[in-house]
């Protein structure tokens, strides 16, 4: 992503991590989407998830332009709320859903079901019945058990499923173990190196419940090295060639999943979208050429790299605890309930003071923590913040659009923050803040 030249780079990479409409003044984030951060914090409270409309739609359009002759499938799990799925529909993207809940959100958004791809390593019968009823465009089959379930639903309903096979290509994406999915030992897909993918192709060809349209793989998430994507592309085209040889079927679709990384830590240096698109398309075309196959129709499934850069979380600073010659803790009014990603796999975002009040002082490294009853409730370590940052100041985390709202919890009975879309000087609530009454509404009394 190119940084707006008018923005000062307060600490390395921060500008790359902030949405395009971010306005900075002396190292503070003062406005987003033309709305002042003070106003937003006052109107909607903190913590607050902001989504920058221009960045969000800009990322969708950039993907469509980079992949003109391919299908861009937004991975709903990164941020699955109705208003966002409506924008995804408006921009003509496809949608990857991985549960009945995500399908129901797509349905509520009026998303055209022919453009929906259904994923999941353990889809229930009910989810497959939903897929049949709604006319979901593609189901990505993940296991032999799923073939049995698909056949049961086909028997019940007379529906035939258009499917892609999820293949585990044995490619190491050099990312955290918990977000890597393409290596042989994975709960996802049919492992190629053990012959399971070939057995699955045979199973699909023999089944009356499914029409085999193509193959799918997803090597991991927050991936920066292009070689993982191009290696996977080559392996997958090889698989398509095997299917043609063994079953005299030319599969027309190759779905290479998502996973392109974005700037989270200052040192993150993701490839440009055009370079990623170019490399993947070339790898597929070259491999198809070598195998004498027609180039398959390509699908990509970005989640993080669509919504991540559009998001900013605004917190209010509370207790600041200085342990002499050890560490300074800056506690904010949220924490692992709105962002469990540091606790889960060490993910870390960049922080910047926010709002109109000037914050003086030298930058010094602090540990930003939440307000939860857990020592692991950390949002960032070694975070450079001005020594003058004090109680009641606003603090913003950059690049938090993906896997924050969707992974949030009510730990310690904190209500989930509001999601507010900002653009052209206006703020629109996409999801209001959760209240204690919302939480209590689902509970029964024993009295
Ligand atoms: C998670 C996932 C994606 C999206 O991954 P990002 O890293 O957010 O781009 C796409 N496809 C599948 C199958 C996934 O599991």
PDB file of N, CA and C and ligand atoms in Angstrom, residues 63 73-78 96 98 119-120 140 166 179 181 188 216-223 255-261 276 300-307 402-403, ligand 1:
ATOM      1  N   UNK A  63      -8.181  -5.190  -5.627  1.00  0.00           N
ATOM      2  CA  UNK A  63      -8.156  -6.642  -5.859  1.00  0.00           C
ATOM      3  C   UNK A  63      -8.796  -6.986  -7.199  1.00  0.00           C
ATOM      4  N   UNK A  73     -12.770 -13.577  -4.033  1.00  0.00           N
ATOM      5  CA  UNK A  73     -13.734 -14.084  -3.051  1.00  0.00           C
ATOM      6  C   UNK A  73     -13.342 -13.514  -1.694  1.00  0.00           C
ATOM      7  N   UNK A  74     -14.162 -12.648  -1.129  1.00  0.00           N
ATOM      8  CA  UNK A  74     -13.841 -12.078   0.184  1.00  0.00           C
ATOM      9  C   UNK A  74     -14.086 -13.140   1.264  1.00  0.00           C
ATOM     10  N   UNK A  75     -13.090 -13.376   2.103  1.00  0.00           N
ATOM     11  CA  UNK A  75     -13.219 -14.366   3.179  1.00  0.00           C
ATOM     12  C   UNK A  75     -13.958 -13.725   4.349  1.00  0.00           C
ATOM     13  N   UNK A  76     -15.226 -14.070   4.503  1.00  0.00           N
ATOM     14  CA  UNK A  76     -16.101 -13.398   5.465  1.00  0.00           C
ATOM     15  C   UNK A  76     -15.567 -13.479   6.884  1.00  0.00           C
ATOM     16  N   UNK A  77     -14.880 -14.576   7.207  1.00  0.00           N
ATOM     17  CA  UNK A  77     -14.466 -14.751   8.598  1.00  0.00           C
ATOM     18  C   UNK A  77     -13.597 -13.609   9.116  1.00  0.00           C
ATOM     19  N   UNK A  78     -12.922 -12.871   8.224  1.00  0.00           N
ATOM     20  CA  UNK A  78     -12.064 -11.772   8.662  1.00  0.00           C
ATOM     21  C   UNK A  78     -12.882 -10.675   9.335  1.00  0.00           C
ATOM     22  N   UNK A  96     -16.640 -15.943   0.672  1.00  0.00           N
ATOM     23  CA  UNK A  96     -16.306 -17.231   1.294  1.00  0.00           C
ATOM     24  C   UNK A  96     -16.949 -17.254   2.670  1.00  0.00           C
ATOM     25  N   UNK A  98     -17.887 -19.849   6.075  1.00  0.00           N
ATOM     26  CA  UNK A  98     -17.364 -21.081   6.663  1.00  0.00           C
ATOM     27  C   UNK A  98     -18.230 -21.585   7.810  1.00  0.00           C
ATOM     28  N   UNK A 119     -16.972 -23.065   2.899  1.00  0.00           N
ATOM     29  CA  UNK A 119     -15.813 -23.781   3.422  1.00  0.00           C
ATOM     30  C   UNK A 119     -16.134 -24.439   4.755  1.00  0.00           C
ATOM     31  N   UNK A 120     -15.150 -25.158   5.295  1.00  0.00           N
ATOM     32  CA  UNK A 120     -15.246 -25.701   6.648  1.00  0.00           C
ATOM     33  C   UNK A 120     -14.739 -27.125   6.693  1.00  0.00           C
ATOM     34  N   UNK A 140     -16.704 -26.340  -0.907  1.00  0.00           N
ATOM     35  CA  UNK A 140     -15.339 -26.862  -0.943  1.00  0.00           C
ATOM     36  C   UNK A 140     -15.288 -28.071  -0.014  1.00  0.00           C
ATOM     37  N   UNK A 166     -10.781 -29.469  -1.393  1.00  0.00           N
ATOM     38  CA  UNK A 166      -9.726 -28.803  -0.638  1.00  0.00           C
ATOM     39  C   UNK A 166      -8.516 -29.723  -0.538  1.00  0.00           C
ATOM     40  N   UNK A 179      -1.559 -20.409  12.154  1.00  0.00           N
ATOM     41  CA  UNK A 179      -2.198 -19.827  10.976  1.00  0.00           C
ATOM     42  C   UNK A 179      -1.688 -20.427   9.666  1.00  0.00           C
ATOM     43  N   UNK A 181      -1.634 -23.544   7.115  1.00  0.00           N
ATOM     44  CA  UNK A 181      -2.623 -24.583   6.839  1.00  0.00           C
ATOM     45  C   UNK A 181      -2.241 -25.492   5.681  1.00  0.00           C
ATOM     46  N   UNK A 188      -7.145 -29.485   7.830  1.00  0.00           N
ATOM     47  CA  UNK A 188      -7.872 -29.043   6.647  1.00  0.00           C
ATOM     48  C   UNK A 188      -7.519 -29.889   5.425  1.00  0.00           C
ATOM     49  N   UNK A 216      -9.008 -26.579  -4.589  1.00  0.00           N
ATOM     50  CA  UNK A 216      -8.760 -25.427  -3.722  1.00  0.00           C
ATOM     51  C   UNK A 216      -7.585 -25.713  -2.803  1.00  0.00           C
ATOM     52  N   UNK A 217      -6.822 -24.680  -2.481  1.00  0.00           N
ATOM     53  CA  UNK A 217      -5.850 -24.783  -1.395  1.00  0.00           C
ATOM     54  C   UNK A 217      -5.719 -23.429  -0.727  1.00  0.00           C
ATOM     55  N   UNK A 218      -5.217 -23.436   0.473  1.00  0.00           N
ATOM     56  CA  UNK A 218      -5.000 -22.187   1.235  1.00  0.00           C
ATOM     57  C   UNK A 218      -3.775 -22.449   2.092  1.00  0.00           C
ATOM     58  N   UNK A 219      -2.678 -21.740   1.805  1.00  0.00           N
ATOM     59  CA  UNK A 219      -1.416 -22.115   2.447  1.00  0.00           C
ATOM     60  C   UNK A 219      -1.235 -21.514   3.833  1.00  0.00           C
ATOM     61  N   UNK A 220      -1.988 -20.467   4.168  1.00  0.00           N
ATOM     62  CA  UNK A 220      -1.821 -19.869   5.488  1.00  0.00           C
ATOM     63  C   UNK A 220      -2.266 -18.425   5.468  1.00  0.00           C
ATOM     64  N   UNK A 221      -1.971 -17.735   6.571  1.00  0.00           N
ATOM     65  CA  UNK A 221      -2.429 -16.362   6.706  1.00  0.00           C
ATOM     66  C   UNK A 221      -1.267 -15.464   7.100  1.00  0.00           C
ATOM     67  N   UNK A 222      -1.383 -14.171   6.785  1.00  0.00           N
ATOM     68  CA  UNK A 222      -0.322 -13.194   7.054  1.00  0.00           C
ATOM     69  C   UNK A 222       0.996 -13.720   6.450  1.00  0.00           C
ATOM     70  N   UNK A 223       0.900 -14.080   5.150  1.00  0.00           N
ATOM     71  CA  UNK A 223       2.028 -14.628   4.402  1.00  0.00           C
ATOM     72  C   UNK A 223       2.683 -13.495   3.609  1.00  0.00           C
ATOM     73  N   UNK A 255      -8.739 -22.624  -7.109  1.00  0.00           N
ATOM     74  CA  UNK A 255      -8.942 -21.649  -6.041  1.00  0.00           C
ATOM     75  C   UNK A 255      -7.713 -21.677  -5.144  1.00  0.00           C
ATOM     76  N   UNK A 256      -6.960 -20.591  -5.123  1.00  0.00           N
ATOM     77  CA  UNK A 256      -5.698 -20.569  -4.381  1.00  0.00           C
ATOM     78  C   UNK A 256      -5.814 -19.963  -2.990  1.00  0.00           C
ATOM     79  N   UNK A 257      -7.050 -19.767  -2.513  1.00  0.00           N
ATOM     80  CA  UNK A 257      -7.232 -19.325  -1.135  1.00  0.00           C
ATOM     81  C   UNK A 257      -6.775 -17.889  -0.922  1.00  0.00           C
ATOM     82  N   UNK A 258      -6.600 -17.542   0.358  1.00  0.00           N
ATOM     83  CA  UNK A 258      -6.197 -16.168   0.690  1.00  0.00           C
ATOM     84  C   UNK A 258      -4.829 -16.169   1.317  1.00  0.00           C
ATOM     85  N   UNK A 259      -4.605 -15.248   2.234  1.00  0.00           N
ATOM     86  CA  UNK A 259      -3.387 -15.304   3.026  1.00  0.00           C
ATOM     87  C   UNK A 259      -2.397 -14.190   2.831  1.00  0.00           C
ATOM     88  N   UNK A 260      -2.608 -13.311   1.837  1.00  0.00           N
ATOM     89  CA  UNK A 260      -1.645 -12.230   1.623  1.00  0.00           C
ATOM     90  C   UNK A 260      -1.527 -11.376   2.889  1.00  0.00           C
ATOM     91  N   UNK A 261      -0.301 -11.136   3.316  1.00  0.00           N
ATOM     92  CA  UNK A 261      -0.062 -10.394   4.546  1.00  0.00           C
ATOM     93  C   UNK A 261      -0.271  -8.896   4.388  1.00  0.00           C
ATOM     94  N   UNK A 276       1.831  -9.578  -6.253  1.00  0.00           N
ATOM     95  CA  UNK A 276       1.249 -10.859  -5.820  1.00  0.00           C
ATOM     96  C   UNK A 276       0.378 -11.440  -6.941  1.00  0.00           C
ATOM     97  N   UNK A 300      -9.242 -16.284  -5.932  1.00  0.00           N
ATOM     98  CA  UNK A 300      -8.441 -15.977  -4.738  1.00  0.00           C
ATOM     99  C   UNK A 300      -9.400 -15.535  -3.637  1.00  0.00           C
ATOM    100  N   UNK A 301      -9.002 -15.788  -2.381  1.00  0.00           N
ATOM    101  CA  UNK A 301      -9.918 -15.570  -1.266  1.00  0.00           C
ATOM    102  C   UNK A 301      -9.313 -14.677  -0.166  1.00  0.00           C
ATOM    103  N   UNK A 302      -9.053 -13.429  -0.468  1.00  0.00           N
ATOM    104  CA  UNK A 302      -8.440 -12.567   0.552  1.00  0.00           C
ATOM    105  C   UNK A 302      -9.424 -12.166   1.642  1.00  0.00           C
ATOM    106  N   UNK A 303      -8.953 -12.166   2.869  1.00  0.00           N
ATOM    107  CA  UNK A 303      -9.747 -11.658   3.985  1.00  0.00           C
ATOM    108  C   UNK A 303      -9.020 -10.490   4.614  1.00  0.00           C
ATOM    109  N   UNK A 304      -7.924 -10.818   5.340  1.00  0.00           N
ATOM    110  CA  UNK A 304      -7.145  -9.807   6.045  1.00  0.00           C
ATOM    111  C   UNK A 304      -6.732  -8.646   5.137  1.00  0.00           C
ATOM    112  N   UNK A 305      -6.236  -8.957   3.923  1.00  0.00           N
ATOM    113  CA  UNK A 305      -5.680  -7.889   3.087  1.00  0.00           C
ATOM    114  C   UNK A 305      -6.779  -7.027   2.460  1.00  0.00           C
ATOM    115  N   UNK A 306      -8.065  -7.391   2.650  1.00  0.00           N
ATOM    116  CA  UNK A 306      -9.162  -6.513   2.229  1.00  0.00           C
ATOM    117  C   UNK A 306      -9.571  -5.601   3.382  1.00  0.00           C
ATOM    118  N   UNK A 307      -9.881  -6.188   4.546  1.00  0.00           N
ATOM    119  CA  UNK A 307     -10.443  -5.375   5.639  1.00  0.00           C
ATOM    120  C   UNK A 307      -9.428  -4.924   6.682  1.00  0.00           C
ATOM    121  N   UNK A 402      -9.300  -6.723  10.464  1.00  0.00           N
ATOM    122  CA  UNK A 402      -9.512  -8.165  10.263  1.00  0.00           C
ATOM    123  C   UNK A 402      -9.256  -8.943  11.549  1.00  0.00           C
ATOM    124  N   UNK A 403     -10.101  -9.924  11.817  1.00  0.00           N
ATOM    125  CA  UNK A 403      -9.901 -10.862  12.930  1.00  0.00           C
ATOM    126  C   UNK A 403      -9.881 -10.182  14.299  1.00  0.00           C
TER     127      UNK A 403
HETATM  128  C1  LIG B   1      -8.836 -17.808   6.396  1.00  0.00           C
HETATM  129  C2  LIG B   1      -9.063 -18.204   4.998  1.00  0.00           C
HETATM  130  C3  LIG B   1      -8.999 -17.253   3.977  1.00  0.00           C
HETATM  131  C4  LIG B   1      -8.615 -15.817   4.218  1.00  0.00           C
HETATM  132  O1  LIG B   1      -7.344 -15.693   4.732  1.00  0.00           O
HETATM  133  P1  LIG B   1      -6.671 -14.244   4.914  1.00  0.00           P
HETATM  134  O2  LIG B   1      -5.377 -14.535   5.531  1.00  0.00           O
HETATM  135  O3  LIG B   1      -7.562 -13.457   5.792  1.00  0.00           O
HETATM  136  O4  LIG B   1      -6.556 -13.637   3.551  1.00  0.00           O
HETATM  137  C5  LIG B   1      -9.302 -17.663   2.703  1.00  0.00           C
HETATM  138  N1  LIG B   1      -9.646 -18.949   2.436  1.00  0.00           N
HETATM  139  C6  LIG B   1      -9.719 -19.880   3.396  1.00  0.00           C
HETATM  140  C7  LIG B   1     -10.126 -21.248   3.049  1.00  0.00           C
HETATM  141  C8  LIG B   1      -9.422 -19.550   4.697  1.00  0.00           C
HETATM  142  O5  LIG B   1      -9.475 -20.488   5.651  1.00  0.00           O
END
